[in-house]
């Protein structure tokens, strides 16, 4: 799995951490060890605040380790690197005000029409992330069990995504997390982000490994697989920790 791998990229929710929850201590230790061996990227539809609260606050990495960490919020429409003191934005490809307004109006209108605008929510339902509009049916802070129960088959998300896409043909509308729909500029998905990552680092896509929990055809990690990046599917953060610990041991053995 690690032959010729020069960078390892991860999805965030349900790959490095439970959805919208802190990264567990074991996963943090494994990721920190991995940063000693190879550059790491985290790419997700989430905003930078989620990266900070879910991962960075629980990583305990040194400045040297952070220098090898690449952060790509909102599917790579934003890119941040650590300069030795803080995280600095390298670029941001934001929606225009008109695009954001149309997206917000369309997703709220269709959610209400389809009966998917819930009364009991935890946090914001609609979020303007600059380069991405995100609809979270139960709110950004919804507990994991409530999110799992809301749309176990994915039918609600799919219906909303399809309805909004008709109204926004100039934008990309796709399923995000377990209860979310994301809207970005056309062509923006995790394949877009991985392509930008290759451009920024000079590392060929074939020399990267992507690890995620939604590499199925309908999953939001699938565009990376379709792009041709080597991938490894996991079920949850525990399996990711197993894989990372195996990779670290393999890389250490190769250096010995």
JSON list of C-alpha atoms in Angstrom, two decimals:
[
{"chain": "A", "resi": 1, "resn": "UNK", "atom": "CA", "xyz": [0.00, 0.00, 0.00]},
{"chain": "A", "resi": 2, "resn": "UNK", "atom": "CA", "xyz": [2.84, 2.40, 0.78]},
{"chain": "A", "resi": 3, "resn": "UNK", "atom": "CA", "xyz": [5.15, 1.64, -2.15]},
{"chain": "A", "resi": 4, "resn": "UNK", "atom": "CA", "xyz": [6.16, 4.94, -3.75]},
{"chain": "A", "resi": 5, "resn": "UNK", "atom": "CA", "xyz": [3.60, 6.91, -1.69]},
{"chain": "A", "resi": 6, "resn": "UNK", "atom": "CA", "xyz": [4.86, 10.48, -1.21]},
{"chain": "A", "resi": 7, "resn": "UNK", "atom": "CA", "xyz": [1.74, 11.98, 0.42]},
{"chain": "A", "resi": 8, "resn": "UNK", "atom": "CA", "xyz": [-1.30, 10.54, 2.21]},
{"chain": "A", "resi": 9, "resn": "UNK", "atom": "CA", "xyz": [-4.63, 12.39, 2.13]},
{"chain": "A", "resi": 10, "resn": "UNK", "atom": "CA", "xyz": [-7.62, 11.82, 4.39]},
{"chain": "A", "resi": 11, "resn": "UNK", "atom": "CA", "xyz": [-11.28, 12.66, 4.49]},
{"chain": "A", "resi": 12, "resn": "UNK", "atom": "CA", "xyz": [-12.30, 14.09, 7.89]},
{"chain": "A", "resi": 13, "resn": "UNK", "atom": "CA", "xyz": [-15.77, 13.09, 9.16]},
{"chain": "A", "resi": 14, "resn": "UNK", "atom": "CA", "xyz": [-16.10, 9.35, 9.84]},
{"chain": "A", "resi": 15, "resn": "UNK", "atom": "CA", "xyz": [-12.54, 8.82, 8.61]},
{"chain": "A", "resi": 16, "resn": "UNK", "atom": "CA", "xyz": [-10.32, 10.69, 11.10]},
{"chain": "A", "resi": 17, "resn": "UNK", "atom": "CA", "xyz": [-13.08, 11.41, 13.61]},
{"chain": "A", "resi": 18, "resn": "UNK", "atom": "CA", "xyz": [-16.76, 10.67, 14.23]},
{"chain": "A", "resi": 19, "resn": "UNK", "atom": "CA", "xyz": [-18.94, 13.15, 12.34]},
{"chain": "A", "resi": 20, "resn": "UNK", "atom": "CA", "xyz": [-18.53, 16.70, 13.71]},
{"chain": "A", "resi": 21, "resn": "UNK", "atom": "CA", "xyz": [-16.79, 15.26, 16.78]},
{"chain": "A", "resi": 22, "resn": "UNK", "atom": "CA", "xyz": [-13.24, 15.51, 18.19]},
{"chain": "A", "resi": 23, "resn": "UNK", "atom": "CA", "xyz": [-10.58, 13.20, 16.81]},
{"chain": "A", "resi": 24, "resn": "UNK", "atom": "CA", "xyz": [-10.02, 10.38, 19.33]},
{"chain": "A", "resi": 25, "resn": "UNK", "atom": "CA", "xyz": [-6.68, 10.22, 21.14]},
{"chain": "A", "resi": 26, "resn": "UNK", "atom": "CA", "xyz": [-5.58, 7.03, 19.40]},
{"chain": "A", "resi": 27, "resn": "UNK", "atom": "CA", "xyz": [-6.21, 8.55, 15.96]},
{"chain": "A", "resi": 28, "resn": "UNK", "atom": "CA", "xyz": [-4.34, 11.70, 16.95]},
{"chain": "A", "resi": 29, "resn": "UNK", "atom": "CA", "xyz": [-1.30, 9.70, 18.04]},
{"chain": "A", "resi": 30, "resn": "UNK", "atom": "CA", "xyz": [-1.33, 7.68, 14.82]},
{"chain": "A", "resi": 31, "resn": "UNK", "atom": "CA", "xyz": [-1.64, 10.78, 12.65]},
{"chain": "A", "resi": 32, "resn": "UNK", "atom": "CA", "xyz": [1.15, 12.52, 14.54]},
{"chain": "A", "resi": 33, "resn": "UNK", "atom": "CA", "xyz": [3.44, 9.52, 13.96]},
{"chain": "A", "resi": 34, "resn": "UNK", "atom": "CA", "xyz": [2.52, 9.49, 10.28]},
{"chain": "A", "resi": 35, "resn": "UNK", "atom": "CA", "xyz": [3.56, 13.15, 9.97]},
{"chain": "A", "resi": 36, "resn": "UNK", "atom": "CA", "xyz": [7.06, 12.11, 11.03]},
{"chain": "A", "resi": 37, "resn": "UNK", "atom": "CA", "xyz": [7.26, 9.87, 7.98]},
{"chain": "A", "resi": 38, "resn": "UNK", "atom": "CA", "xyz": [5.30, 11.46, 5.12]},
{"chain": "A", "resi": 39, "resn": "UNK", "atom": "CA", "xyz": [3.36, 14.66, 4.26]},
{"chain": "A", "resi": 40, "resn": "UNK", "atom": "CA", "xyz": [-0.34, 14.49, 5.09]},
{"chain": "A", "resi": 41, "resn": "UNK", "atom": "CA", "xyz": [-3.37, 16.29, 3.66]},
{"chain": "A", "resi": 42, "resn": "UNK", "atom": "CA", "xyz": [-6.85, 16.56, 5.17]},
{"chain": "A", "resi": 43, "resn": "UNK", "atom": "CA", "xyz": [-9.54, 17.38, 2.60]},
{"chain": "A", "resi": 44, "resn": "UNK", "atom": "CA", "xyz": [-13.20, 17.78, 3.51]},
{"chain": "A", "resi": 45, "resn": "UNK", "atom": "CA", "xyz": [-16.33, 19.70, 2.64]},
{"chain": "A", "resi": 46, "resn": "UNK", "atom": "CA", "xyz": [-16.14, 21.22, 6.12]},
{"chain": "A", "resi": 47, "resn": "UNK", "atom": "CA", "xyz": [-14.84, 24.70, 6.91]},
{"chain": "A", "resi": 48, "resn": "UNK", "atom": "CA", "xyz": [-11.51, 25.47, 8.60]},
{"chain": "A", "resi": 49, "resn": "UNK", "atom": "CA", "xyz": [-13.18, 25.80, 12.01]},
{"chain": "A", "resi": 50, "resn": "UNK", "atom": "CA", "xyz": [-14.07, 22.10, 11.88]},
{"chain": "A", "resi": 51, "resn": "UNK", "atom": "CA", "xyz": [-10.49, 21.19, 11.02]},
{"chain": "A", "resi": 52, "resn": "UNK", "atom": "CA", "xyz": [-9.30, 23.26, 13.98]},
{"chain": "A", "resi": 53, "resn": "UNK", "atom": "CA", "xyz": [-11.83, 21.95, 16.50]},
{"chain": "A", "resi": 54, "resn": "UNK", "atom": "CA", "xyz": [-11.95, 18.30, 15.38]},
{"chain": "A", "resi": 55, "resn": "UNK", "atom": "CA", "xyz": [-8.32, 17.67, 14.46]},
{"chain": "A", "resi": 56, "resn": "UNK", "atom": "CA", "xyz": [-5.78, 20.37, 15.26]},
{"chain": "A", "resi": 57, "resn": "UNK", "atom": "CA", "xyz": [-6.92, 20.81, 18.86]},
{"chain": "A", "resi": 58, "resn": "UNK", "atom": "CA", "xyz": [-6.37, 17.09, 19.47]},
{"chain": "A", "resi": 59, "resn": "UNK", "atom": "CA", "xyz": [-3.26, 16.42, 17.38]},
{"chain": "A", "resi": 60, "resn": "UNK", "atom": "CA", "xyz": [-0.49, 17.64, 19.66]},
{"chain": "A", "resi": 61, "resn": "UNK", "atom": "CA", "xyz": [1.86, 18.01, 16.71]},
{"chain": "A", "resi": 62, "resn": "UNK", "atom": "CA", "xyz": [5.16, 19.84, 16.76]},
{"chain": "A", "resi": 63, "resn": "UNK", "atom": "CA", "xyz": [5.85, 22.83, 14.52]},
{"chain": "A", "resi": 64, "resn": "UNK", "atom": "CA", "xyz": [7.97, 20.58, 12.31]},
{"chain": "A", "resi": 65, "resn": "UNK", "atom": "CA", "xyz": [5.13, 18.08, 11.98]},
{"chain": "A", "resi": 66, "resn": "UNK", "atom": "CA", "xyz": [2.63, 20.85, 11.19]},
{"chain": "A", "resi": 67, "resn": "UNK", "atom": "CA", "xyz": [4.90, 22.04, 8.38]},
{"chain": "A", "resi": 68, "resn": "UNK", "atom": "CA", "xyz": [4.13, 18.72, 6.63]},
{"chain": "A", "resi": 69, "resn": "UNK", "atom": "CA", "xyz": [0.37, 19.05, 7.05]},
{"chain": "A", "resi": 70, "resn": "UNK", "atom": "CA", "xyz": [-1.79, 20.37, 4.18]},
{"chain": "A", "resi": 71, "resn": "UNK", "atom": "CA", "xyz": [-5.34, 21.53, 5.00]},
{"chain": "A", "resi": 72, "resn": "UNK", "atom": "CA", "xyz": [-7.98, 21.73, 2.27]},
{"chain": "A", "resi": 73, "resn": "UNK", "atom": "CA", "xyz": [-11.37, 22.85, 3.64]},
{"chain": "A", "resi": 74, "resn": "UNK", "atom": "CA", "xyz": [-14.46, 23.00, 1.42]},
{"chain": "A", "resi": 75, "resn": "UNK", "atom": "CA", "xyz": [-13.11, 20.35, -0.97]},
{"chain": "A", "resi": 76, "resn": "UNK", "atom": "CA", "xyz": [-9.92, 22.22, -1.71]},
{"chain": "A", "resi": 77, "resn": "UNK", "atom": "CA", "xyz": [-11.45, 25.56, -2.67]},
{"chain": "A", "resi": 78, "resn": "UNK", "atom": "CA", "xyz": [-9.37, 26.80, 0.27]},
{"chain": "A", "resi": 79, "resn": "UNK", "atom": "CA", "xyz": [-5.81, 25.74, 1.02]},
{"chain": "A", "resi": 80, "resn": "UNK", "atom": "CA", "xyz": [-3.86, 26.44, 4.21]},
{"chain": "A", "resi": 81, "resn": "UNK", "atom": "CA", "xyz": [-0.28, 25.77, 5.34]},
{"chain": "A", "resi": 82, "resn": "UNK", "atom": "CA", "xyz": [1.47, 26.35, 8.66]},
{"chain": "A", "resi": 83, "resn": "UNK", "atom": "CA", "xyz": [4.17, 29.05, 8.56]},
{"chain": "A", "resi": 84, "resn": "UNK", "atom": "CA", "xyz": [5.80, 28.10, 11.86]},
{"chain": "A", "resi": 85, "resn": "UNK", "atom": "CA", "xyz": [3.48, 30.29, 13.93]},
{"chain": "A", "resi": 86, "resn": "UNK", "atom": "CA", "xyz": [-0.05, 29.96, 12.56]},
{"chain": "A", "resi": 87, "resn": "UNK", "atom": "CA", "xyz": [-2.16, 28.66, 9.70]},
{"chain": "A", "resi": 88, "resn": "UNK", "atom": "CA", "xyz": [-2.02, 30.89, 6.63]},
{"chain": "A", "resi": 89, "resn": "UNK", "atom": "CA", "xyz": [-4.37, 30.78, 3.67]},
{"chain": "A", "resi": 90, "resn": "UNK", "atom": "CA", "xyz": [-2.55, 30.11, 0.40]},
{"chain": "A", "resi": 91, "resn": "UNK", "atom": "CA", "xyz": [-5.64, 30.62, -1.75]},
{"chain": "A", "resi": 92, "resn": "UNK", "atom": "CA", "xyz": [-9.44, 30.84, -1.59]},
{"chain": "A", "resi": 93, "resn": "UNK", "atom": "CA", "xyz": [-11.73, 30.36, -4.59]},
{"chain": "A", "resi": 94, "resn": "UNK", "atom": "CA", "xyz": [-14.95, 31.87, -3.28]},
{"chain": "A", "resi": 95, "resn": "UNK", "atom": "CA", "xyz": [-18.45, 32.07, -4.75]},
{"chain": "A", "resi": 96, "resn": "UNK", "atom": "CA", "xyz": [-19.62, 35.49, -5.88]},
{"chain": "A", "resi": 97, "resn": "UNK", "atom": "CA", "xyz": [-22.28, 37.25, -3.75]},
{"chain": "A", "resi": 98, "resn": "UNK", "atom": "CA", "xyz": [-24.86, 36.53, -6.47]},
{"chain": "A", "resi": 99, "resn": "UNK", "atom": "CA", "xyz": [-23.98, 32.83, -6.57]},
{"chain": "A", "resi": 100, "resn": "UNK", "atom": "CA", "xyz": [-24.18, 32.58, -2.79]},
{"chain": "A", "resi": 101, "resn": "UNK", "atom": "CA", "xyz": [-27.58, 34.31, -2.66]},
{"chain": "A", "resi": 102, "resn": "UNK", "atom": "CA", "xyz": [-29.06, 32.08, -5.38]},
{"chain": "A", "resi": 103, "resn": "UNK", "atom": "CA", "xyz": [-27.70, 28.96, -3.70]},
{"chain": "A", "resi": 104, "resn": "UNK", "atom": "CA", "xyz": [-29.06, 29.87, -0.27]},
{"chain": "A", "resi": 105, "resn": "UNK", "atom": "CA", "xyz": [-32.50, 30.70, -1.67]},
{"chain": "A", "resi": 106, "resn": "UNK", "atom": "CA", "xyz": [-32.68, 27.54, -3.77]},
{"chain": "A", "resi": 107, "resn": "UNK", "atom": "CA", "xyz": [-31.69, 25.06, -1.09]},
{"chain": "A", "resi": 108, "resn": "UNK", "atom": "CA", "xyz": [-33.96, 26.58, 1.57]},
{"chain": "A", "resi": 109, "resn": "UNK", "atom": "CA", "xyz": [-36.90, 26.81, -0.83]},
{"chain": "A", "resi": 110, "resn": "UNK", "atom": "CA", "xyz": [-36.59, 23.21, -2.01]},
{"chain": "A", "resi": 111, "resn": "UNK", "atom": "CA", "xyz": [-36.01, 21.87, 1.50]},
{"chain": "A", "resi": 112, "resn": "UNK", "atom": "CA", "xyz": [-39.23, 23.53, 2.65]},
{"chain": "A", "resi": 113, "resn": "UNK", "atom": "CA", "xyz": [-41.14, 22.33, -0.42]},
{"chain": "A", "resi": 114, "resn": "UNK", "atom": "CA", "xyz": [-40.01, 18.73, 0.11]},
{"chain": "A", "resi": 115, "resn": "UNK", "atom": "CA", "xyz": [-40.77, 18.77, 3.83]},
{"chain": "A", "resi": 116, "resn": "UNK", "atom": "CA", "xyz": [-37.11, 18.54, 4.78]},
{"chain": "A", "resi": 117, "resn": "UNK", "atom": "CA", "xyz": [-36.88, 21.83, 6.72]},
{"chain": "A", "resi": 118, "resn": "UNK", "atom": "CA", "xyz": [-36.81, 20.49, 10.26]},
{"chain": "A", "resi": 119, "resn": "UNK", "atom": "CA", "xyz": [-38.12, 22.30, 13.32]},
{"chain": "A", "resi": 120, "resn": "UNK", "atom": "CA", "xyz": [-35.85, 20.61, 15.86]},
{"chain": "A", "resi": 121, "resn": "UNK", "atom": "CA", "xyz": [-32.27, 21.44, 14.95]},
{"chain": "A", "resi": 122, "resn": "UNK", "atom": "CA", "xyz": [-28.86, 21.84, 16.58]},
{"chain": "A", "resi": 123, "resn": "UNK", "atom": "CA", "xyz": [-27.03, 24.88, 15.22]},
{"chain": "A", "resi": 124, "resn": "UNK", "atom": "CA", "xyz": [-27.16, 26.44, 11.77]},
{"chain": "A", "resi": 125, "resn": "UNK", "atom": "CA", "xyz": [-29.07, 24.75, 8.97]},
{"chain": "A", "resi": 126, "resn": "UNK", "atom": "CA", "xyz": [-27.62, 26.98, 6.25]},
{"chain": "A", "resi": 127, "resn": "UNK", "atom": "CA", "xyz": [-23.98, 27.97, 6.30]},
{"chain": "A", "resi": 128, "resn": "UNK", "atom": "CA", "xyz": [-22.07, 30.29, 3.99]},
{"chain": "A", "resi": 129, "resn": "UNK", "atom": "CA", "xyz": [-18.51, 28.95, 3.90]},
{"chain": "A", "resi": 130, "resn": "UNK", "atom": "CA", "xyz": [-17.34, 31.48, 1.33]},
{"chain": "A", "resi": 131, "resn": "UNK", "atom": "CA", "xyz": [-16.48, 28.99, -1.39]},
{"chain": "A", "resi": 132, "resn": "UNK", "atom": "CA", "xyz": [-19.33, 26.64, -0.46]},
{"chain": "A", "resi": 133, "resn": "UNK", "atom": "CA", "xyz": [-22.94, 26.80, 0.75]},
{"chain": "A", "resi": 134, "resn": "UNK", "atom": "CA", "xyz": [-23.86, 23.90, 3.03]},
{"chain": "A", "resi": 135, "resn": "UNK", "atom": "CA", "xyz": [-27.34, 22.76, 4.05]},
{"chain": "A", "resi": 136, "resn": "UNK", "atom": "CA", "xyz": [-27.35, 20.61, 7.19]},
{"chain": "A", "resi": 137, "resn": "UNK", "atom": "CA", "xyz": [-30.84, 19.22, 7.76]},
{"chain": "A", "resi": 138, "resn": "UNK", "atom": "CA", "xyz": [-30.51, 18.95, 11.55]},
{"chain": "A", "resi": 139, "resn": "UNK", "atom": "CA", "xyz": [-28.00, 21.76, 12.04]},
{"chain": "A", "resi": 140, "resn": "UNK", "atom": "CA", "xyz": [-24.23, 21.75, 12.22]},
{"chain": "A", "resi": 141, "resn": "UNK", "atom": "CA", "xyz": [-24.12, 20.57, 15.84]},
{"chain": "A", "resi": 142, "resn": "UNK", "atom": "CA", "xyz": [-26.63, 17.71, 15.60]},
{"chain": "A", "resi": 143, "resn": "UNK", "atom": "CA", "xyz": [-25.77, 14.59, 17.62]},
{"chain": "A", "resi": 144, "resn": "UNK", "atom": "CA", "xyz": [-24.46, 11.65, 15.64]},
{"chain": "A", "resi": 145, "resn": "UNK", "atom": "CA", "xyz": [-27.34, 9.31, 16.45]},
{"chain": "A", "resi": 146, "resn": "UNK", "atom": "CA", "xyz": [-29.93, 11.86, 15.29]},
{"chain": "A", "resi": 147, "resn": "UNK", "atom": "CA", "xyz": [-28.05, 12.33, 12.02]},
{"chain": "A", "resi": 148, "resn": "UNK", "atom": "CA", "xyz": [-27.82, 8.60, 11.39]},
{"chain": "A", "resi": 149, "resn": "UNK", "atom": "CA", "xyz": [-31.56, 8.21, 11.97]},
{"chain": "A", "resi": 150, "resn": "UNK", "atom": "CA", "xyz": [-32.64, 11.13, 9.76]},
{"chain": "A", "resi": 151, "resn": "UNK", "atom": "CA", "xyz": [-31.84, 9.64, 6.34]},
{"chain": "A", "resi": 152, "resn": "UNK", "atom": "CA", "xyz": [-30.48, 6.08, 6.65]},
{"chain": "A", "resi": 153, "resn": "UNK", "atom": "CA", "xyz": [-31.02, 5.29, 2.95]},
{"chain": "A", "resi": 154, "resn": "UNK", "atom": "CA", "xyz": [-29.82, 8.64, 1.60]},
{"chain": "A", "resi": 155, "resn": "UNK", "atom": "CA", "xyz": [-33.13, 9.16, -0.22]},
{"chain": "A", "resi": 156, "resn": "UNK", "atom": "CA", "xyz": [-33.88, 12.52, 1.40]},
{"chain": "A", "resi": 157, "resn": "UNK", "atom": "CA", "xyz": [-30.48, 13.96, 0.53]},
{"chain": "A", "resi": 158, "resn": "UNK", "atom": "CA", "xyz": [-30.71, 12.68, -3.02]},
{"chain": "A", "resi": 159, "resn": "UNK", "atom": "CA", "xyz": [-34.15, 14.18, -3.55]},
{"chain": "A", "resi": 160, "resn": "UNK", "atom": "CA", "xyz": [-33.01, 17.56, -2.25]},
{"chain": "A", "resi": 161, "resn": "UNK", "atom": "CA", "xyz": [-29.79, 17.50, -4.24]},
{"chain": "A", "resi": 162, "resn": "UNK", "atom": "CA", "xyz": [-31.65, 16.67, -7.47]},
{"chain": "A", "resi": 163, "resn": "UNK", "atom": "CA", "xyz": [-34.27, 19.37, -6.92]},
{"chain": "A", "resi": 164, "resn": "UNK", "atom": "CA", "xyz": [-31.72, 22.10, -6.13]},
{"chain": "A", "resi": 165, "resn": "UNK", "atom": "CA", "xyz": [-29.50, 21.09, -9.06]},
{"chain": "A", "resi": 166, "resn": "UNK", "atom": "CA", "xyz": [-32.32, 21.86, -11.50]},
{"chain": "A", "resi": 167, "resn": "UNK", "atom": "CA", "xyz": [-32.51, 25.42, -10.15]},
{"chain": "A", "resi": 168, "resn": "UNK", "atom": "CA", "xyz": [-28.74, 25.98, -10.14]},
{"chain": "A", "resi": 169, "resn": "UNK", "atom": "CA", "xyz": [-27.42, 24.53, -13.43]},
{"chain": "A", "resi": 170, "resn": "UNK", "atom": "CA", "xyz": [-24.37, 26.80, -13.29]},
{"chain": "A", "resi": 171, "resn": "UNK", "atom": "CA", "xyz": [-23.27, 25.46, -9.88]},
{"chain": "A", "resi": 172, "resn": "UNK", "atom": "CA", "xyz": [-22.29, 22.05, -8.46]},
{"chain": "A", "resi": 173, "resn": "UNK", "atom": "CA", "xyz": [-24.84, 20.52, -6.07]},
{"chain": "A", "resi": 174, "resn": "UNK", "atom": "CA", "xyz": [-23.82, 17.28, -4.32]},
{"chain": "A", "resi": 175, "resn": "UNK", "atom": "CA", "xyz": [-24.42, 15.18, -1.23]},
{"chain": "A", "resi": 176, "resn": "UNK", "atom": "CA", "xyz": [-22.05, 16.05, 1.59]},
{"chain": "A", "resi": 177, "resn": "UNK", "atom": "CA", "xyz": [-22.13, 14.40, 5.00]},
{"chain": "A", "resi": 178, "resn": "UNK", "atom": "CA", "xyz": [-24.87, 12.20, 6.41]},
{"chain": "A", "resi": 179, "resn": "UNK", "atom": "CA", "xyz": [-27.47, 15.03, 6.50]},
{"chain": "A", "resi": 180, "resn": "UNK", "atom": "CA", "xyz": [-25.92, 17.68, 4.27]},
{"chain": "A", "resi": 181, "resn": "UNK", "atom": "CA", "xyz": [-25.97, 19.02, 0.74]},
{"chain": "A", "resi": 182, "resn": "UNK", "atom": "CA", "xyz": [-23.08, 21.17, -0.52]},
{"chain": "A", "resi": 183, "resn": "UNK", "atom": "CA", "xyz": [-23.15, 23.79, -3.29]},
{"chain": "A", "resi": 184, "resn": "UNK", "atom": "CA", "xyz": [-19.98, 25.05, -4.96]},
{"chain": "A", "resi": 185, "resn": "UNK", "atom": "CA", "xyz": [-18.81, 26.28, -8.33]},
{"chain": "A", "resi": 186, "resn": "UNK", "atom": "CA", "xyz": [-19.25, 23.74, -11.10]},
{"chain": "A", "resi": 187, "resn": "UNK", "atom": "CA", "xyz": [-16.60, 21.03, -11.13]},
{"chain": "A", "resi": 188, "resn": "UNK", "atom": "CA", "xyz": [-15.64, 21.49, -7.49]},
{"chain": "A", "resi": 189, "resn": "UNK", "atom": "CA", "xyz": [-15.41, 18.25, -5.55]},
{"chain": "A", "resi": 190, "resn": "UNK", "atom": "CA", "xyz": [-12.62, 16.34, -3.81]},
{"chain": "A", "resi": 191, "resn": "UNK", "atom": "CA", "xyz": [-11.08, 15.49, -7.20]},
{"chain": "A", "resi": 192, "resn": "UNK", "atom": "CA", "xyz": [-10.79, 19.24, -7.77]},
{"chain": "A", "resi": 193, "resn": "UNK", "atom": "CA", "xyz": [-9.04, 19.61, -4.42]},
{"chain": "A", "resi": 194, "resn": "UNK", "atom": "CA", "xyz": [-6.66, 16.73, -5.04]},
{"chain": "A", "resi": 195, "resn": "UNK", "atom": "CA", "xyz": [-5.74, 18.17, -8.42]},
{"chain": "A", "resi": 196, "resn": "UNK", "atom": "CA", "xyz": [-4.98, 21.55, -6.80]},
{"chain": "A", "resi": 197, "resn": "UNK", "atom": "CA", "xyz": [-2.94, 19.73, -4.14]},
{"chain": "A", "resi": 198, "resn": "UNK", "atom": "CA", "xyz": [-0.82, 18.09, -6.82]},
{"chain": "A", "resi": 199, "resn": "UNK", "atom": "CA", "xyz": [-0.24, 21.49, -8.42]},
{"chain": "A", "resi": 200, "resn": "UNK", "atom": "CA", "xyz": [0.73, 23.08, -5.10]},
{"chain": "A", "resi": 201, "resn": "UNK", "atom": "CA", "xyz": [3.07, 20.32, -3.95]},
{"chain": "A", "resi": 202, "resn": "UNK", "atom": "CA", "xyz": [4.49, 19.06, -7.24]},
{"chain": "A", "resi": 203, "resn": "UNK", "atom": "CA", "xyz": [3.59, 15.51, -6.19]},
{"chain": "A", "resi": 204, "resn": "UNK", "atom": "CA", "xyz": [1.95, 13.39, -8.89]},
{"chain": "A", "resi": 205, "resn": "UNK", "atom": "CA", "xyz": [-1.54, 12.06, -8.12]},
{"chain": "A", "resi": 206, "resn": "UNK", "atom": "CA", "xyz": [-0.26, 8.53, -8.73]},
{"chain": "A", "resi": 207, "resn": "UNK", "atom": "CA", "xyz": [2.21, 9.03, -5.86]},
{"chain": "A", "resi": 208, "resn": "UNK", "atom": "CA", "xyz": [-0.52, 9.90, -3.36]},
{"chain": "A", "resi": 209, "resn": "UNK", "atom": "CA", "xyz": [-2.82, 7.69, -1.30]},
{"chain": "A", "resi": 210, "resn": "UNK", "atom": "CA", "xyz": [-6.33, 8.81, -0.32]},
{"chain": "A", "resi": 211, "resn": "UNK", "atom": "CA", "xyz": [-8.13, 7.25, 2.64]},
{"chain": "A", "resi": 212, "resn": "UNK", "atom": "CA", "xyz": [-11.87, 7.83, 3.10]},
{"chain": "A", "resi": 213, "resn": "UNK", "atom": "CA", "xyz": [-15.13, 6.27, 4.25]},
{"chain": "A", "resi": 214, "resn": "UNK", "atom": "CA", "xyz": [-17.29, 7.21, 1.23]},
{"chain": "A", "resi": 215, "resn": "UNK", "atom": "CA", "xyz": [-15.50, 5.80, -1.81]},
{"chain": "A", "resi": 216, "resn": "UNK", "atom": "CA", "xyz": [-18.67, 4.12, -3.07]},
{"chain": "A", "resi": 217, "resn": "UNK", "atom": "CA", "xyz": [-20.12, 5.44, -6.33]},
{"chain": "A", "resi": 218, "resn": "UNK", "atom": "CA", "xyz": [-22.62, 7.70, -4.50]},
{"chain": "A", "resi": 219, "resn": "UNK", "atom": "CA", "xyz": [-20.11, 8.84, -1.87]},
{"chain": "A", "resi": 220, "resn": "UNK", "atom": "CA", "xyz": [-18.46, 12.25, -1.69]},
{"chain": "A", "resi": 221, "resn": "UNK", "atom": "CA", "xyz": [-14.99, 10.61, -1.74]},
{"chain": "A", "resi": 222, "resn": "UNK", "atom": "CA", "xyz": [-15.69, 8.77, -5.00]},
{"chain": "A", "resi": 223, "resn": "UNK", "atom": "CA", "xyz": [-14.48, 11.61, -7.30]},
{"chain": "A", "resi": 224, "resn": "UNK", "atom": "CA", "xyz": [-10.96, 11.02, -5.93]},
{"chain": "A", "resi": 225, "resn": "UNK", "atom": "CA", "xyz": [-11.13, 7.34, -6.92]},
{"chain": "A", "resi": 226, "resn": "UNK", "atom": "CA", "xyz": [-12.56, 8.25, -10.32]},
{"chain": "A", "resi": 227, "resn": "UNK", "atom": "CA", "xyz": [-9.68, 10.69, -10.82]},
{"chain": "A", "resi": 228, "resn": "UNK", "atom": "CA", "xyz": [-7.27, 7.75, -10.57]},
{"chain": "A", "resi": 229, "resn": "UNK", "atom": "CA", "xyz": [-5.68, 8.51, -7.21]},
{"chain": "A", "resi": 230, "resn": "UNK", "atom": "CA", "xyz": [-4.79, 5.30, -5.33]},
{"chain": "A", "resi": 231, "resn": "UNK", "atom": "CA", "xyz": [-7.40, 4.90, -2.57]},
{"chain": "A", "resi": 232, "resn": "UNK", "atom": "CA", "xyz": [-8.14, 2.84, 0.52]},
{"chain": "A", "resi": 233, "resn": "UNK", "atom": "CA", "xyz": [-11.70, 2.57, 1.87]},
{"chain": "A", "resi": 234, "resn": "UNK", "atom": "CA", "xyz": [-12.41, 2.52, 5.60]},
{"chain": "A", "resi": 235, "resn": "UNK", "atom": "CA", "xyz": [-15.57, 2.15, 7.65]},
{"chain": "A", "resi": 236, "resn": "UNK", "atom": "CA", "xyz": [-14.75, 4.53, 10.50]},
{"chain": "A", "resi": 237, "resn": "UNK", "atom": "CA", "xyz": [-11.90, 6.22, 12.39]},
{"chain": "A", "resi": 238, "resn": "UNK", "atom": "CA", "xyz": [-10.98, 2.99, 14.17]},
{"chain": "A", "resi": 239, "resn": "UNK", "atom": "CA", "xyz": [-10.22, 1.28, 10.89]},
{"chain": "A", "resi": 240, "resn": "UNK", "atom": "CA", "xyz": [-8.33, 4.39, 9.77]},
{"chain": "A", "resi": 241, "resn": "UNK", "atom": "CA", "xyz": [-6.21, 4.20, 12.92]},
{"chain": "A", "resi": 242, "resn": "UNK", "atom": "CA", "xyz": [-5.48, 0.53, 12.17]},
{"chain": "A", "resi": 243, "resn": "UNK", "atom": "CA", "xyz": [-4.41, 1.41, 8.62]},
{"chain": "A", "resi": 244, "resn": "UNK", "atom": "CA", "xyz": [-2.27, 4.38, 9.68]},
{"chain": "A", "resi": 245, "resn": "UNK", "atom": "CA", "xyz": [-0.52, 2.37, 12.39]},
{"chain": "A", "resi": 246, "resn": "UNK", "atom": "CA", "xyz": [0.26, -0.32, 9.79]},
{"chain": "A", "resi": 247, "resn": "UNK", "atom": "CA", "xyz": [1.58, 2.30, 7.35]},
{"chain": "A", "resi": 248, "resn": "UNK", "atom": "CA", "xyz": [3.80, 3.88, 10.02]},
{"chain": "A", "resi": 249, "resn": "UNK", "atom": "CA", "xyz": [5.21, 0.46, 10.92]},
{"chain": "A", "resi": 250, "resn": "UNK", "atom": "CA", "xyz": [5.78, -0.34, 7.25]},
{"chain": "A", "resi": 251, "resn": "UNK", "atom": "CA", "xyz": [7.56, 2.93, 6.57]},
{"chain": "A", "resi": 252, "resn": "UNK", "atom": "CA", "xyz": [9.71, 2.50, 9.68]},
{"chain": "A", "resi": 253, "resn": "UNK", "atom": "CA", "xyz": [10.64, -1.00, 8.53]},
{"chain": "A", "resi": 254, "resn": "UNK", "atom": "CA", "xyz": [11.54, 0.26, 5.07]},
{"chain": "A", "resi": 255, "resn": "UNK", "atom": "CA", "xyz": [13.92, 2.84, 6.59]},
{"chain": "A", "resi": 256, "resn": "UNK", "atom": "CA", "xyz": [15.55, 0.32, 8.94]}
]
